[in-house]
Coordinates of C-alpha atoms and ligand atoms in Angstrom, one line a residue:
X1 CA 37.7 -38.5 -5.5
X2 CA 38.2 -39.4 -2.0
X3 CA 35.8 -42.1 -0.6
X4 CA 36.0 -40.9 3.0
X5 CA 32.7 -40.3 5.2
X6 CA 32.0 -38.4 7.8
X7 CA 29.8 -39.9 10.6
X8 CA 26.5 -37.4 11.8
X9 CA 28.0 -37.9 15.2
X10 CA 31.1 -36.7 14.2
X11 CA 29.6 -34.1 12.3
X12 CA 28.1 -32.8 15.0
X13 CA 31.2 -32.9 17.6
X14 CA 32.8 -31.1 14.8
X15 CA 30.5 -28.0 14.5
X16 CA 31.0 -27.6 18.4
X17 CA 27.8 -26.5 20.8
X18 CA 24.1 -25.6 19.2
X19 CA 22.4 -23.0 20.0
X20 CA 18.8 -24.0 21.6
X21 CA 17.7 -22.0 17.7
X22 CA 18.6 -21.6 14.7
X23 CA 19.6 -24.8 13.9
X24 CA 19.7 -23.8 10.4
X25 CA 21.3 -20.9 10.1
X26 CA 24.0 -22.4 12.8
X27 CA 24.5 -25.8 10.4
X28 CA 24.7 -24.0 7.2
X29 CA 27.7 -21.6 8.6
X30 CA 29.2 -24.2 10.5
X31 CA 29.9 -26.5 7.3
X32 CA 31.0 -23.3 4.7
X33 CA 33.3 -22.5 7.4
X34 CA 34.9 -26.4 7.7
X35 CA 34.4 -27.0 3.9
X36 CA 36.4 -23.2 3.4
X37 CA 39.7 -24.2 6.0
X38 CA 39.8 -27.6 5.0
X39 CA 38.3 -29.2 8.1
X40 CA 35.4 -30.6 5.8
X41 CA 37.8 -31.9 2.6
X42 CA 37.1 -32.1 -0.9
X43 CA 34.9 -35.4 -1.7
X44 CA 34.2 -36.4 1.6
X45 CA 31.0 -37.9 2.0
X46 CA 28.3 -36.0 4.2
X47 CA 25.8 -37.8 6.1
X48 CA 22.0 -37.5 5.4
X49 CA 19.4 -35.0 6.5
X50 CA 17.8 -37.7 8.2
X51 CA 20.5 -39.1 10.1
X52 CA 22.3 -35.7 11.4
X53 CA 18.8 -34.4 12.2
X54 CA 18.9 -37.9 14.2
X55 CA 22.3 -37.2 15.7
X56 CA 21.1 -34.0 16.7
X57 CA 17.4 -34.5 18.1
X58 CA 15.8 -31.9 16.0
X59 CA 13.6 -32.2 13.1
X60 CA 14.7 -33.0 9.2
X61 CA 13.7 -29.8 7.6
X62 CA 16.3 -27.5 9.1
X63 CA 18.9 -29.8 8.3
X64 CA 17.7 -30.3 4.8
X65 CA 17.0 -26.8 4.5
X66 CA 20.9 -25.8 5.2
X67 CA 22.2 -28.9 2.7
X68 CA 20.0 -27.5 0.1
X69 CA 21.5 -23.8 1.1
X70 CA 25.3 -25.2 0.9
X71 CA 24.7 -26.9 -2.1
X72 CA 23.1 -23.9 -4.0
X73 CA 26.5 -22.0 -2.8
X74 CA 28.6 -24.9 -4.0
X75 CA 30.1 -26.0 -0.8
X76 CA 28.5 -29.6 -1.4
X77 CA 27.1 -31.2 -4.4
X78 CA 24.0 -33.5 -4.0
X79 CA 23.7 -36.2 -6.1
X80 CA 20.7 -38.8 -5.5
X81 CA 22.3 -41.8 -4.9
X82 CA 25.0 -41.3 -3.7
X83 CA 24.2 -38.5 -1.1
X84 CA 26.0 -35.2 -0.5
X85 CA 29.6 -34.6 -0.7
X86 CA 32.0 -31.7 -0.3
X87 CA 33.0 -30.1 -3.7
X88 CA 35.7 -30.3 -5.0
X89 CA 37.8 -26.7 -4.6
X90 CA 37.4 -24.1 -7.0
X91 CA 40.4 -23.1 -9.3
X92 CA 40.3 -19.9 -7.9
X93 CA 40.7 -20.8 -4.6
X94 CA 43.5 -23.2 -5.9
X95 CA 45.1 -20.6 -7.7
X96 CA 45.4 -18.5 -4.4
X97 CA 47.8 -20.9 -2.7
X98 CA 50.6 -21.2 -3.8
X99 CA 52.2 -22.7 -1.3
X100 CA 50.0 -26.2 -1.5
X101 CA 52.8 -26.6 -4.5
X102 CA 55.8 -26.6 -1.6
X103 CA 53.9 -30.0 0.1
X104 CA 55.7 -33.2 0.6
X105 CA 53.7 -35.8 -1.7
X106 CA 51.3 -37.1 0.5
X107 CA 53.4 -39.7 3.0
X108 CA 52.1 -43.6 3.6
X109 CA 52.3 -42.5 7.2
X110 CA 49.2 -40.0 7.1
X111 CA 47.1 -40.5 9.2
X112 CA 42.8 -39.5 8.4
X113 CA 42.3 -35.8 8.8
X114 CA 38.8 -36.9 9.0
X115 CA 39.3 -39.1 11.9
X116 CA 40.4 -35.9 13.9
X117 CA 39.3 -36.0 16.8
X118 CA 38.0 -31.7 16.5
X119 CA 35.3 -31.6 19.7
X120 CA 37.8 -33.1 22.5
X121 CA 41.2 -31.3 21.0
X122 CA 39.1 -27.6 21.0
X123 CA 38.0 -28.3 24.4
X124 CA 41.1 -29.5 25.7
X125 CA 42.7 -26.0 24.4
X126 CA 40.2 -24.4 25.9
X127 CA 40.6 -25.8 29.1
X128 CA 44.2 -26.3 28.9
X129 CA 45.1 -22.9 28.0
X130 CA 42.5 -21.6 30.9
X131 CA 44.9 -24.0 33.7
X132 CA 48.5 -21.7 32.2
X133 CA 49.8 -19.0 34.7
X134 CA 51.0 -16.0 33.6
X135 CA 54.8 -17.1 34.5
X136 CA 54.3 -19.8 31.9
X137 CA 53.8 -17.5 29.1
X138 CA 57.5 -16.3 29.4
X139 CA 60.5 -18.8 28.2
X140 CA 59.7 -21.7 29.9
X141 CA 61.7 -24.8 31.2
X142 CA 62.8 -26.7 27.7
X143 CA 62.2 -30.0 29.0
X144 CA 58.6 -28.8 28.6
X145 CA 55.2 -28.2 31.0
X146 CA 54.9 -30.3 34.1
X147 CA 51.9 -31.0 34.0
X148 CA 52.5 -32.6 30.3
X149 CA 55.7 -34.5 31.2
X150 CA 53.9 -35.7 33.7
X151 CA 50.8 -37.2 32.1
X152 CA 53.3 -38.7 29.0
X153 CA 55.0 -40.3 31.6
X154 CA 51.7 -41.8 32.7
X155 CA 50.8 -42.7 29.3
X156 CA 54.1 -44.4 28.3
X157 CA 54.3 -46.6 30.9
X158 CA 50.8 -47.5 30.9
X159 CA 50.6 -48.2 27.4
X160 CA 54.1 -48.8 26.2
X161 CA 55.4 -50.6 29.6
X162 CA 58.2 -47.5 29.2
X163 CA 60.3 -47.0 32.4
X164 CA 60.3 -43.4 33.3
X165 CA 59.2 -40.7 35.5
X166 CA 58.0 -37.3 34.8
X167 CA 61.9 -35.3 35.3
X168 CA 62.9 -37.9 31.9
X169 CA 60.8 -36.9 29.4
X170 CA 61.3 -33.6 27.1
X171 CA 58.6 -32.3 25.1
X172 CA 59.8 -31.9 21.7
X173 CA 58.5 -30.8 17.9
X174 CA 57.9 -34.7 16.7
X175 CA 60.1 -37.6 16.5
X176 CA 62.1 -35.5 13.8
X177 CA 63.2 -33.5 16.2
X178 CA 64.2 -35.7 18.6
X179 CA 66.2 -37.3 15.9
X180 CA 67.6 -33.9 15.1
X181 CA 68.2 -33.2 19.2
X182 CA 70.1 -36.6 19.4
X183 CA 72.3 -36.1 16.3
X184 CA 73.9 -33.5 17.6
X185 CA 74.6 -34.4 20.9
X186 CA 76.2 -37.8 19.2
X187 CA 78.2 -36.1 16.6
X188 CA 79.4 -33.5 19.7
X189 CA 80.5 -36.5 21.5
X190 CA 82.3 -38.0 18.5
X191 CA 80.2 -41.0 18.6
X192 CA 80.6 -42.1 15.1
X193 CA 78.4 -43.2 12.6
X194 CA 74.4 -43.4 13.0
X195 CA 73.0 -47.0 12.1
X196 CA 69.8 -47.1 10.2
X197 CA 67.9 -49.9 9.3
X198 CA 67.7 -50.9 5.5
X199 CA 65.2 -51.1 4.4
X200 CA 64.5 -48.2 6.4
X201 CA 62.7 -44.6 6.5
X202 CA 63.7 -42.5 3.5
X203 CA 62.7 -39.3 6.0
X204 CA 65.2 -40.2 9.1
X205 CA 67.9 -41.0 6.4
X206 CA 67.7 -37.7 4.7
X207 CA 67.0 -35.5 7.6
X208 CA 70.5 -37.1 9.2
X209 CA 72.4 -36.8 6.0
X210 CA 71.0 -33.2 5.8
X211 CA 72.4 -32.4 8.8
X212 CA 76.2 -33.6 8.0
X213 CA 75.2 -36.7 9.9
X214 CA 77.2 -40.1 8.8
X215 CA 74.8 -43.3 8.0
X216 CA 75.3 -46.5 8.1
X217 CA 73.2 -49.7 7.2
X218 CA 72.2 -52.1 9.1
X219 CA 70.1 -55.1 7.5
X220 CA 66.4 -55.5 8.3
X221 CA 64.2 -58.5 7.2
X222 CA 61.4 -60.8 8.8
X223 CA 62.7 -60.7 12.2
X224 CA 63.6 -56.6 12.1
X225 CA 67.1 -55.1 12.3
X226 CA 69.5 -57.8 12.7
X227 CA 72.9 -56.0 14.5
X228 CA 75.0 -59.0 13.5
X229 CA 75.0 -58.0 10.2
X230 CA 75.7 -53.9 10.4
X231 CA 78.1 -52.1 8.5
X232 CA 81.3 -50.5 10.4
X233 CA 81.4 -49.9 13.5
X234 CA 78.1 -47.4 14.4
X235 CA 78.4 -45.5 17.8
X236 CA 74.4 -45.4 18.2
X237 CA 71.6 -47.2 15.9
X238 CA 67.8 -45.9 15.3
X239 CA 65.5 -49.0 15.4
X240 CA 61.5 -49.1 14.6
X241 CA 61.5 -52.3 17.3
X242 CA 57.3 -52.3 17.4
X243 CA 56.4 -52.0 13.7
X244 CA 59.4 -51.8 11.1
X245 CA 59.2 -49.3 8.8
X246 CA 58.8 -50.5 5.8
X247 CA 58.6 -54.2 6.6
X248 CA 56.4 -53.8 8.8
X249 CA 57.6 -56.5 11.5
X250 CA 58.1 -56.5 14.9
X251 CA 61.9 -56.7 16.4
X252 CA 61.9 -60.4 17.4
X253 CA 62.9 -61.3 20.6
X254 CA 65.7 -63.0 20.0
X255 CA 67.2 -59.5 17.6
X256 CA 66.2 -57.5 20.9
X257 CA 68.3 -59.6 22.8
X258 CA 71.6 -59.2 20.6
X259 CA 70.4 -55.6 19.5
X260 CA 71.0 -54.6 23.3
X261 CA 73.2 -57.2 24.2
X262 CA 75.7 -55.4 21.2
X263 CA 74.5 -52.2 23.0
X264 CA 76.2 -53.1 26.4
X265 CA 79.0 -54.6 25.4
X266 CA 80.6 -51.5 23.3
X267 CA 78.6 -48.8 24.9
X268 CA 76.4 -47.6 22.5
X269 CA 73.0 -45.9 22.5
X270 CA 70.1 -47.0 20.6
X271 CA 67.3 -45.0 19.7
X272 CA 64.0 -46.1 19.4
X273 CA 61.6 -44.7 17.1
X274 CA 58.2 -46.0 18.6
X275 CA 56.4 -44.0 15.7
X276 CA 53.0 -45.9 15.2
X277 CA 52.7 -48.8 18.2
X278 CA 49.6 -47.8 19.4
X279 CA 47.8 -48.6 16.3
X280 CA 48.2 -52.4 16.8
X281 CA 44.5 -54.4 15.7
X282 CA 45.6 -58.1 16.7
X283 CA 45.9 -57.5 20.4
X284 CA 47.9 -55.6 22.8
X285 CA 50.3 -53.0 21.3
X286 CA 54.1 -54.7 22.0
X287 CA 56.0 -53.2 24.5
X288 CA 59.3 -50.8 24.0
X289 CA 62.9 -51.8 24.0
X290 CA 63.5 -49.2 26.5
X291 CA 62.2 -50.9 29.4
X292 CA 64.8 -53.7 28.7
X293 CA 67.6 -51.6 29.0
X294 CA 66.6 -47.4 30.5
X295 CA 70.0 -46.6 30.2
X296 CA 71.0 -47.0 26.7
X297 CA 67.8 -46.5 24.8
X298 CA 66.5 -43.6 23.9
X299 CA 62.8 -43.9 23.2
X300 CA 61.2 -41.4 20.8
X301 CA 57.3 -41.2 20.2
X302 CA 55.0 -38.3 19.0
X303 CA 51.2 -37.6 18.2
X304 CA 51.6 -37.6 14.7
X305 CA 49.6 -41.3 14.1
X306 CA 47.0 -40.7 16.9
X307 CA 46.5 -37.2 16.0
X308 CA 48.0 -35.4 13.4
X309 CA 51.7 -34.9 12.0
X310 CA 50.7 -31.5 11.5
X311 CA 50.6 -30.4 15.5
X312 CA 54.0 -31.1 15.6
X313 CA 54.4 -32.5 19.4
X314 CA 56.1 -35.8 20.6
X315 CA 58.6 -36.8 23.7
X316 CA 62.0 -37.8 23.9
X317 CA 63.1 -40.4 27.3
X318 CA 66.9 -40.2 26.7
X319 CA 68.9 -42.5 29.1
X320 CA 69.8 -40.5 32.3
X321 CA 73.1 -39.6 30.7
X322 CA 72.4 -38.1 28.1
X323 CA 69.5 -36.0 29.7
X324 CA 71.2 -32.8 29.9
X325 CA 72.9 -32.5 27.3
X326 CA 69.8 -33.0 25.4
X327 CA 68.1 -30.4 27.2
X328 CA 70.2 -28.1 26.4
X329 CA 70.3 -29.1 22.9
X330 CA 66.5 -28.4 23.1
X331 CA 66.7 -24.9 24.3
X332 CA 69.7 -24.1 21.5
X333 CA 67.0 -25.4 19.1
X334 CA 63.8 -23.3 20.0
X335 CA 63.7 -22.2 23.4
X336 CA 61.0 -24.8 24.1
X337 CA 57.5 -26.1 22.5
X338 CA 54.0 -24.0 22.9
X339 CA 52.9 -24.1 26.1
X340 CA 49.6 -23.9 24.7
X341 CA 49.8 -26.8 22.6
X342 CA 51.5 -28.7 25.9
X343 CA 48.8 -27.6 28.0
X344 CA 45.8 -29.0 25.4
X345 CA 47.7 -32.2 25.3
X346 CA 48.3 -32.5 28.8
X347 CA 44.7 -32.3 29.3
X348 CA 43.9 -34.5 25.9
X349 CA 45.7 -37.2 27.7
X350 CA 44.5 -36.5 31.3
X351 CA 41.0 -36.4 30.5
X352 CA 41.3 -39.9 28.5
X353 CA 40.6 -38.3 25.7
X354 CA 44.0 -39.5 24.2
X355 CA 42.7 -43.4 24.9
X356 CA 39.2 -43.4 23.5
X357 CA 40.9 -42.2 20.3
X358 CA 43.8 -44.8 20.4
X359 CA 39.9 -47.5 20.4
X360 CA 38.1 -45.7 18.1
X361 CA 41.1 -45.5 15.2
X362 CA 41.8 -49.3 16.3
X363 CA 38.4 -49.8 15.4
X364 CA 38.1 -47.9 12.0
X365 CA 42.0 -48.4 10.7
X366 CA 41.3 -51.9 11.6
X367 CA 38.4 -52.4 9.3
X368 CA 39.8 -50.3 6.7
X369 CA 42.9 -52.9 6.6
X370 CA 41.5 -56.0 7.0
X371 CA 39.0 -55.0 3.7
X372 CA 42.4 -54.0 1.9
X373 CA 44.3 -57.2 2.7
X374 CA 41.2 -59.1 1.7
X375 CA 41.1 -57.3 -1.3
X376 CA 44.7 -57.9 -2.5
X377 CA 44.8 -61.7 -1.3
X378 CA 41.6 -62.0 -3.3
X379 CA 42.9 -60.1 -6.6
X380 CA 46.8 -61.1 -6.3
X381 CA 46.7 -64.0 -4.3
X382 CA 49.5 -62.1 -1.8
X383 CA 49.4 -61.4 1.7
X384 CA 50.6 -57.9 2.2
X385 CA 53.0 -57.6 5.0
X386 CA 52.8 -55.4 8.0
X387 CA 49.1 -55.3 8.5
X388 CA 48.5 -55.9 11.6
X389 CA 49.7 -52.3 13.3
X390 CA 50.4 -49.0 11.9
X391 CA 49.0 -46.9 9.1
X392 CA 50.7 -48.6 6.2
X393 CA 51.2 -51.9 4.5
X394 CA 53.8 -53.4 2.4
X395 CA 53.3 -55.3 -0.9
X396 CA 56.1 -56.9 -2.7
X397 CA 55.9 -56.2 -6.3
X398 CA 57.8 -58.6 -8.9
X399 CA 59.9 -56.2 -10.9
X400 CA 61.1 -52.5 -11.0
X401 CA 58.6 -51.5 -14.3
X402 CA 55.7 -53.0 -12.2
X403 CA 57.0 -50.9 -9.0
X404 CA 57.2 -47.9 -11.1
X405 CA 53.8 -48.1 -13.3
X406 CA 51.9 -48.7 -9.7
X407 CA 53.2 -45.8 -8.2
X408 CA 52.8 -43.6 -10.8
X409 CA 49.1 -45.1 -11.2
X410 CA 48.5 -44.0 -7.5
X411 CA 50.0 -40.5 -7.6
X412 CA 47.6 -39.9 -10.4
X413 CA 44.7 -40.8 -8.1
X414 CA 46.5 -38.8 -4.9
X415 CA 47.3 -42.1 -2.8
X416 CA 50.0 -42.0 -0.5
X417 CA 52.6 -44.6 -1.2
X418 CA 56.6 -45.2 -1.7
X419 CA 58.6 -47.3 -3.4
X420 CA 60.0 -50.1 -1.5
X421 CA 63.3 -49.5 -3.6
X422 CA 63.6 -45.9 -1.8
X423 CA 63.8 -47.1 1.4
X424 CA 67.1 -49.1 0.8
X425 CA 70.4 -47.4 1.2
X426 CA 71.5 -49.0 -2.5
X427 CA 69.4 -51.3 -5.1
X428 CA 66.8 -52.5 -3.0
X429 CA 63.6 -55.2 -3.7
X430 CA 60.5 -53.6 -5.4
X431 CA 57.7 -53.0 -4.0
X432 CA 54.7 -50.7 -2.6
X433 CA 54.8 -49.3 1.2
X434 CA 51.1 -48.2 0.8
X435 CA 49.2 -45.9 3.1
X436 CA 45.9 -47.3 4.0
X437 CA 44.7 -44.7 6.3
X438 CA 42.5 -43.1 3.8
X439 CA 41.9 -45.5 1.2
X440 CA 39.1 -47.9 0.7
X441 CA 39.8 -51.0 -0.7
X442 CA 37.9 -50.4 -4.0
X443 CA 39.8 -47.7 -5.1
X444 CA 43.0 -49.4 -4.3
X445 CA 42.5 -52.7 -5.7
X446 CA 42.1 -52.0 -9.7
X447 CA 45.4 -49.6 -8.9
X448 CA 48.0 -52.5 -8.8
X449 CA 49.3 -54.3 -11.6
X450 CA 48.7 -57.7 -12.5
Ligands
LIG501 C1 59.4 -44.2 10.6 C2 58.8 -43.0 11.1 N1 59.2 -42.5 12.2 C3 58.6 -41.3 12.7 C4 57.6 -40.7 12.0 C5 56.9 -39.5 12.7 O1 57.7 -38.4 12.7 P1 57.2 -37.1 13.5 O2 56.8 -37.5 14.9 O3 58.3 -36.1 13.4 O4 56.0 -36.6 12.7 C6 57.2 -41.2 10.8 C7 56.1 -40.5 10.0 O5 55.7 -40.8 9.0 C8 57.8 -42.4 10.3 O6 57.4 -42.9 9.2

């Protein structure tokens, strides 16, 4: 069972405004209603009547009074020591959705659903959606809202030192997209094959290969991709620069250099997946490639680590040549994004809402890894690499058996995690990428074998 918690405060931003009575009766709905869509999960742990009747100002025998209600009703089982938690879903309920079956195994990438920031995102719709004009509710411009483009812009080049302006950026579905968006406009172009780092993501590779994309590797180790060693001749290469994926490393200055330096001297693009950098706990978040060199990186970024992978919403800054092209390969795609989702994130960002939740999953993720890492130095005697940014960790196993018995071990228990071996493009080391989003240390530790 999961050993998440939910914070009273939290709680309470979750169940939205209170009405000046009723406390009760609001409380009581409220939960059934998050614990029934999933908002509330299975085995998260509830705060006690004492402390949300804290959080909210009001006395403890309301609050009591609706826990005792919900648990009756088996929405949350109350056990003495260990407080309230959400039950576990009914068979039933189970049994009605089928389509739970069709998930992806759960990704190392995940971020908390509990973390989700519910209060600020509902208001932002709410006052997003209130700013559209009626002319925006027709097929809109593909590159996406204004008022969106323009506060990413802001945002990158605050926080990423990016080099862009508002007419650069396109709104797309997630940095899958944008991968999608470029690999067509490349393969149009007869640019050749796409260089990938391996190890690299298992995702990027198939969703390129799915689309009749050719792949290439190009080595990565301690130091990130290293372009002296590629394969062929690639006409663009995809790069995690900030935080490899699955090493975990940073692009070292020195790679960056010949990375673009290659770049220039045979004209070729390289795209930057800047997937998880603003999840960094030993300091500042690294800057992006792109500001290096604007016109032959494109720099691809999405809300899927901050937020959730679920909303689907990201930004492409393609070099200023490719910019049409792109555009237009956006429009052929889906005619544009939401403008309702653009506008909430517009005003997510623009209200700063976007930033205080960058500090409080620095804060929380940070924690969470450090007692991890602890854990595993204490237990195995390793350090697990890749911990200081991101949302997973990698831990070199010794053989293949040991890979495989770990994995299945943690599958079992519902704990997002790949093989290392995956993410190579033949035989590759062993190994766990791990995602430590939701996992406490405890429950991770006894998982690995000796
Ligand atoms: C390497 C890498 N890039 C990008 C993403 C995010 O993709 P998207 O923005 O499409 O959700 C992930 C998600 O797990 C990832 O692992």
């Amino acid at each position: 069972m999961s050993d998440s918690a939910i914070r009273p405060e939290d709680l309470v931003l979750l169940l939205g405004a209170r009405p000046r009575r009723g406390v009760r009766a609001w409380l009581y709905r409220g939960i059934a209603k998050a614990v029934r869509d999933g908002r509330l999960p299975p085995g998260l742990r509830l705060p006690s009547s004492r402390a949300v009747a804290a959080a909210l100002g009001v006395a403890r025998g309301p609050v009591s009074e609706a826990l005792e209600l919900l648990a009756a009703e088996g929405y949350v089982i109350t056990r003495d020591r260990s407080g309230s938690r959400v039950a576990p879903r009914a068979e039933s309920v189970r049994a009605e959705r089928p389509e739970v079956a069709l998930r992806p195994p759960p990704s190392p990438g995940t971020p908390d659903p509990a973390l989700f920031p519910w209060a600020s995102w509902l208001r932002s719709m709410r006052i997003g959606s209130a700013r559209l004009r009626p002319d925006d509710l027709g097929y809109g411009d593909p590159r996406g809202l204004p008022a969106l483009r323009e506060r990413v812009a802001e945002l990158l080049r605050l926080t990423r030192g990016a080099v862009v302006a508002p007419d650069q950026v396109v709104i797309i579905s997630g940095v899958a997209q944008g991968l999608t968006l470029l690999a067509t406009v490349l393969r149009r172009r007869g640019a050749g094959p796409i260089g990938l780092e391996d190890p690299g993501s298992p995702g990027a590779r198939d969703s390129l290969r799915s689309l009749g994309a050719d792949v290439v590797p190009v080595p990565a180790d301690g130091d990130g991709l290293d372009i002296d060693r590629r394969v062929g001749e690639p006409g663009a290469v995809l790069v995690t620069p900030a935080h490899q994926y699955p090493l975990g490393v940073p692009l070292s200055p020195d790679r960056r250099r010949r990375l673009l330096d290659w770049a220039a001297a045979v004209d070729r693009l390289v795209i930057e997946d800047d997937y998880d950098a603003d999840l960094r706990y030993d300091g500042l978040p690294i800057g992006v490639l792109q500001a290096m060199a604007p016109d032959r990186v494109a720099l691809l970024g999405s809300v899927s680590k901050v937020l959730a992978p679920g909303m689907r919403l990201g930004w492409l800054v393609p070099p200023p040549h490719l910019y049409d092209e792109l555009v237009a390969a956006k429009r052929n795609a889906d005619l544009g994004t939401s403008v309702f989702d653009q506008a909430a994130l517009a005003e997510f960002i623009g209200s700063g809402e976007y930033q205080r939740q960058v500090r409080r999953l620095r804060q929380v993720y940070g924690e969470r890894r450090a007692a991890l890492v602890g854990g595993l130095r204490e237990r195995f005697d390793v350090s697990p690499a890749g911990f200081s940014a991101g949302l997973h960790v990698l831990v070199r196993l010794p053989d293949h058996d040991a890979e495989q018995r770990a994995l299945a071990y943690l599958a079992e228990r519902n704990v997002a995690a790949h093989a290392l071996s995956d993410c190579f493009f033949a035989d590759g080391d062993p190994g766990l990428v791990l995602g430590t989003a939701r996992i406490p240390a405890p429950d991770l530790i006894p998982a690995l074998p000796d």
